[in-house]
PDB file of C-alpha atoms in Angstrom:
ATOM      1  CA  UNK A  11     -17.029 -14.278   2.742  1.00  0.00           C
ATOM      2  CA  UNK A  12     -17.755 -13.220  -0.722  1.00  0.00           C
ATOM      3  CA  UNK A  13     -18.975  -9.761   0.098  1.00  0.00           C
ATOM      4  CA  UNK A  14     -15.886  -8.861   1.961  1.00  0.00           C
ATOM      5  CA  UNK A  15     -13.649 -10.237  -0.907  1.00  0.00           C
ATOM      6  CA  UNK A  16     -15.592  -8.243  -3.401  1.00  0.00           C
ATOM      7  CA  UNK A  17     -15.176  -4.968  -1.466  1.00  0.00           C
ATOM      8  CA  UNK A  18     -11.464  -5.652  -0.780  1.00  0.00           C
ATOM      9  CA  UNK A  19     -10.933  -6.226  -4.635  1.00  0.00           C
ATOM     10  CA  UNK A  20     -12.813  -3.011  -5.252  1.00  0.00           C
ATOM     11  CA  UNK A  21     -10.496  -1.308  -2.949  1.00  0.00           C
ATOM     12  CA  UNK A  22      -7.376  -2.912  -4.076  1.00  0.00           C
ATOM     13  CA  UNK A  23      -8.126  -1.749  -7.633  1.00  0.00           C
ATOM     14  CA  UNK A  24      -8.454   1.968  -6.544  1.00  0.00           C
ATOM     15  CA  UNK A  25      -5.333   1.590  -4.305  1.00  0.00           C
ATOM     16  CA  UNK A  26      -3.412   0.185  -7.172  1.00  0.00           C
ATOM     17  CA  UNK A  27      -4.238   3.136  -9.320  1.00  0.00           C
ATOM     18  CA  UNK A  28      -3.561   5.631  -6.589  1.00  0.00           C
ATOM     19  CA  UNK A  29      -0.260   4.059  -5.791  1.00  0.00           C
ATOM     20  CA  UNK A  30       0.879   3.904  -9.513  1.00  0.00           C
ATOM     21  CA  UNK A  31       0.110   7.753  -9.550  1.00  0.00           C
ATOM     22  CA  UNK A  32       1.961   8.621  -6.427  1.00  0.00           C
ATOM     23  CA  UNK A  33       5.083   6.567  -7.474  1.00  0.00           C
ATOM     24  CA  UNK A  34       5.112   8.752 -10.741  1.00  0.00           C
ATOM     25  CA  UNK A  35       4.297  11.980  -8.660  1.00  0.00           C
ATOM     26  CA  UNK A  36       1.344  12.443 -11.067  1.00  0.00           C
ATOM     27  CA  UNK A  37      -2.063  13.587 -10.155  1.00  0.00           C
ATOM     28  CA  UNK A  38      -4.483  10.639  -9.093  1.00  0.00           C
ATOM     29  CA  UNK A  39      -7.195   9.387 -11.393  1.00  0.00           C
ATOM     30  CA  UNK A  40     -10.450  10.956 -10.687  1.00  0.00           C
ATOM     31  CA  UNK A  41     -12.233   7.513 -10.777  1.00  0.00           C
ATOM     32  CA  UNK A  42      -9.694   6.012  -8.310  1.00  0.00           C
ATOM     33  CA  UNK A  43     -10.254   8.958  -5.907  1.00  0.00           C
ATOM     34  CA  UNK A  44     -13.812   8.577  -6.162  1.00  0.00           C
ATOM     35  CA  UNK A  45     -13.700   4.818  -5.605  1.00  0.00           C
ATOM     36  CA  UNK A  46     -11.572   5.277  -2.591  1.00  0.00           C
ATOM     37  CA  UNK A  47     -13.713   7.945  -1.197  1.00  0.00           C
ATOM     38  CA  UNK A  48     -16.722   5.676  -1.786  1.00  0.00           C
ATOM     39  CA  UNK A  49     -15.168   3.035   0.423  1.00  0.00           C
ATOM     40  CA  UNK A  50     -14.358   5.472   3.159  1.00  0.00           C
ATOM     41  CA  UNK A  51     -17.909   6.591   3.125  1.00  0.00           C
ATOM     42  CA  UNK A  52     -18.884   3.302   4.501  1.00  0.00           C
ATOM     43  CA  UNK A  53     -17.102   3.806   7.935  1.00  0.00           C
ATOM     44  CA  UNK A  54     -15.852   6.544  10.435  1.00  0.00           C
ATOM     45  CA  UNK A  55     -13.654   6.852  13.484  1.00  0.00           C
ATOM     46  CA  UNK A  56     -15.628   7.618  16.480  1.00  0.00           C
ATOM     47  CA  UNK A  57     -13.549   9.188  19.098  1.00  0.00           C
ATOM     48  CA  UNK A  58     -14.619   9.368  22.935  1.00  0.00           C
ATOM     49  CA  UNK A  59     -13.089   9.931  26.253  1.00  0.00           C
ATOM     50  CA  UNK A  60     -12.764   6.448  27.879  1.00  0.00           C
ATOM     51  CA  UNK A  61     -13.703   5.843  31.722  1.00  0.00           C
ATOM     52  CA  UNK A  62      -9.994   6.089  32.483  1.00  0.00           C
ATOM     53  CA  UNK A  63      -9.711   9.447  31.118  1.00  0.00           C
ATOM     54  CA  UNK A  64      -7.790   8.452  27.947  1.00  0.00           C
ATOM     55  CA  UNK A  65      -8.987   9.093  24.375  1.00  0.00           C
ATOM     56  CA  UNK A  66     -10.275   5.982  22.608  1.00  0.00           C
ATOM     57  CA  UNK A  67     -11.012   5.639  18.834  1.00  0.00           C
ATOM     58  CA  UNK A  68     -13.432   3.113  17.544  1.00  0.00           C
ATOM     59  CA  UNK A  69     -13.990   2.309  13.788  1.00  0.00           C
ATOM     60  CA  UNK A  70     -17.717   1.952  12.920  1.00  0.00           C
ATOM     61  CA  UNK A  71     -18.771   0.620   9.409  1.00  0.00           C
ATOM     62  CA  UNK A  72     -22.291   0.356   8.072  1.00  0.00           C
ATOM     63  CA  UNK A  73     -21.711  -3.215   7.268  1.00  0.00           C
ATOM     64  CA  UNK A  74     -19.003  -5.633   8.810  1.00  0.00           C
ATOM     65  CA  UNK A  75     -18.225  -6.675   5.144  1.00  0.00           C
ATOM     66  CA  UNK A  76     -16.784  -3.214   4.681  1.00  0.00           C
ATOM     67  CA  UNK A  77     -14.343  -3.362   7.719  1.00  0.00           C
ATOM     68  CA  UNK A  78     -11.235  -4.662   5.997  1.00  0.00           C
ATOM     69  CA  UNK A  79     -11.490  -2.590   2.858  1.00  0.00           C
ATOM     70  CA  UNK A  80     -12.258   0.411   4.994  1.00  0.00           C
ATOM     71  CA  UNK A  81      -9.192  -0.192   7.077  1.00  0.00           C
ATOM     72  CA  UNK A  82      -6.958  -0.651   3.865  1.00  0.00           C
ATOM     73  CA  UNK A  83      -8.350   2.723   2.557  1.00  0.00           C
ATOM     74  CA  UNK A  84      -7.773   4.484   5.977  1.00  0.00           C
ATOM     75  CA  UNK A  85      -4.203   2.965   6.034  1.00  0.00           C
ATOM     76  CA  UNK A  86      -3.398   4.551   2.454  1.00  0.00           C
ATOM     77  CA  UNK A  87      -4.579   7.900   3.740  1.00  0.00           C
ATOM     78  CA  UNK A  88      -1.938   7.630   6.743  1.00  0.00           C
ATOM     79  CA  UNK A  89       0.808   6.758   4.206  1.00  0.00           C
ATOM     80  CA  UNK A  90      -0.083   9.506   1.834  1.00  0.00           C
ATOM     81  CA  UNK A  91      -0.150  12.066   4.738  1.00  0.00           C
ATOM     82  CA  UNK A  92       3.058  11.028   6.240  1.00  0.00           C
ATOM     83  CA  UNK A  93       5.435  10.803   3.289  1.00  0.00           C
ATOM     84  CA  UNK A  94       3.848  10.403  -0.208  1.00  0.00           C
ATOM     85  CA  UNK A  95       7.057  10.168  -1.874  1.00  0.00           C
ATOM     86  CA  UNK A  96       8.067   7.135  -0.180  1.00  0.00           C
ATOM     87  CA  UNK A  97       5.388   5.179  -2.098  1.00  0.00           C
ATOM     88  CA  UNK A  98       7.159   3.391  -4.949  1.00  0.00           C
ATOM     89  CA  UNK A  99       6.920   0.574  -7.584  1.00  0.00           C
ATOM     90  CA  UNK A 100       9.159  -2.462  -7.168  1.00  0.00           C
ATOM     91  CA  UNK A 101      12.224  -1.873  -9.485  1.00  0.00           C
ATOM     92  CA  UNK A 102      11.592  -5.482 -10.815  1.00  0.00           C
ATOM     93  CA  UNK A 103       9.784  -4.960 -13.962  1.00  0.00           C
ATOM     94  CA  UNK A 104       7.928  -8.229 -13.693  1.00  0.00           C
ATOM     95  CA  UNK A 105       6.622  -7.203 -10.277  1.00  0.00           C
ATOM     96  CA  UNK A 106       3.487  -5.487  -9.963  1.00  0.00           C
ATOM     97  CA  UNK A 107       3.654  -4.513  -6.227  1.00  0.00           C
ATOM     98  CA  UNK A 108       4.315  -1.210  -4.702  1.00  0.00           C
ATOM     99  CA  UNK A 109       5.839  -0.622  -1.374  1.00  0.00           C
ATOM    100  CA  UNK A 110       6.206   2.089   1.338  1.00  0.00           C
ATOM    101  CA  UNK A 111       9.986   2.735   1.539  1.00  0.00           C
ATOM    102  CA  UNK A 112      10.955   2.860   5.354  1.00  0.00           C
ATOM    103  CA  UNK A 113      14.672   2.695   4.832  1.00  0.00           C
ATOM    104  CA  UNK A 114      16.520   5.418   6.640  1.00  0.00           C
ATOM    105  CA  UNK A 115      17.847   7.069   3.602  1.00  0.00           C
ATOM    106  CA  UNK A 116      14.826   6.497   1.217  1.00  0.00           C
ATOM    107  CA  UNK A 117      16.522   4.423  -1.468  1.00  0.00           C
ATOM    108  CA  UNK A 118      14.833   1.040  -1.211  1.00  0.00           C
ATOM    109  CA  UNK A 119      14.244  -0.393  -4.596  1.00  0.00           C
ATOM    110  CA  UNK A 120      12.553  -3.660  -4.164  1.00  0.00           C
ATOM    111  CA  UNK A 121       9.281  -4.739  -2.635  1.00  0.00           C
ATOM    112  CA  UNK A 122      11.312  -7.642  -0.964  1.00  0.00           C
ATOM    113  CA  UNK A 123      14.903  -8.385  -0.627  1.00  0.00           C
ATOM    114  CA  UNK A 124      14.237 -11.921  -0.154  1.00  0.00           C
ATOM    115  CA  UNK A 125      12.183 -12.052  -3.435  1.00  0.00           C
ATOM    116  CA  UNK A 126      12.752  -9.378  -6.066  1.00  0.00           C
ATOM    117  CA  UNK A 127      16.030  -8.085  -4.789  1.00  0.00           C
ATOM    118  CA  UNK A 128      17.715 -11.432  -4.459  1.00  0.00           C
ATOM    119  CA  UNK A 129      16.525 -12.261  -8.071  1.00  0.00           C
ATOM    120  CA  UNK A 130      17.991  -8.979  -9.408  1.00  0.00           C
ATOM    121  CA  UNK A 131      21.376  -9.519  -7.583  1.00  0.00           C
ATOM    122  CA  UNK A 132      21.450 -13.349  -8.808  1.00  0.00           C
ATOM    123  CA  UNK A 133      20.922 -12.127 -12.336  1.00  0.00           C
ATOM    124  CA  UNK A 134      23.684  -9.385 -12.162  1.00  0.00           C
ATOM    125  CA  UNK A 135      25.920 -12.067 -10.582  1.00  0.00           C
ATOM    126  CA  UNK A 136      25.046 -14.682 -13.384  1.00  0.00           C
ATOM    127  CA  UNK A 137      25.617 -12.066 -16.115  1.00  0.00           C
ATOM    128  CA  UNK A 138      28.950 -10.801 -14.657  1.00  0.00           C
ATOM    129  CA  UNK A 139      30.084 -14.614 -14.385  1.00  0.00           C
ATOM    130  CA  UNK A 140      28.956 -15.308 -17.910  1.00  0.00           C
ATOM    131  CA  UNK A 141      30.626 -12.275 -19.426  1.00  0.00           C
ATOM    132  CA  UNK A 142      33.931 -12.676 -17.517  1.00  0.00           C
ATOM    133  CA  UNK A 143      34.319 -16.254 -18.716  1.00  0.00           C
ATOM    134  CA  UNK A 144      33.559 -15.550 -22.436  1.00  0.00           C
TER     135      UNK A 144
END
């Protein structure tokens, strides 16, 4: 619905600013941090001990429309807590996406090998072929 979309777009704007700052290893903008914290304020994780004796975590949001936005903000916190240096912008200058590098050696360059990576390789191949023939 429209309320859920508006909250997701608000969260995406804050996450975009935070991802750009993380990729540059720069401090996050105060307004982006404030915006993300405002999203997180609409929910919480309630931990309980289940009937089977195992721990359970339940996400509670004050309005269901905040659910997807809250989960996106919470996932950001998990990524930043794990390896903030693995959040990178795509090496394609025309691409606006950031990605979380899960490669073994941490050298991934493209948001997607099928999209941006393939385009870059095709452009390099074309440039080599054009220069070799002329």
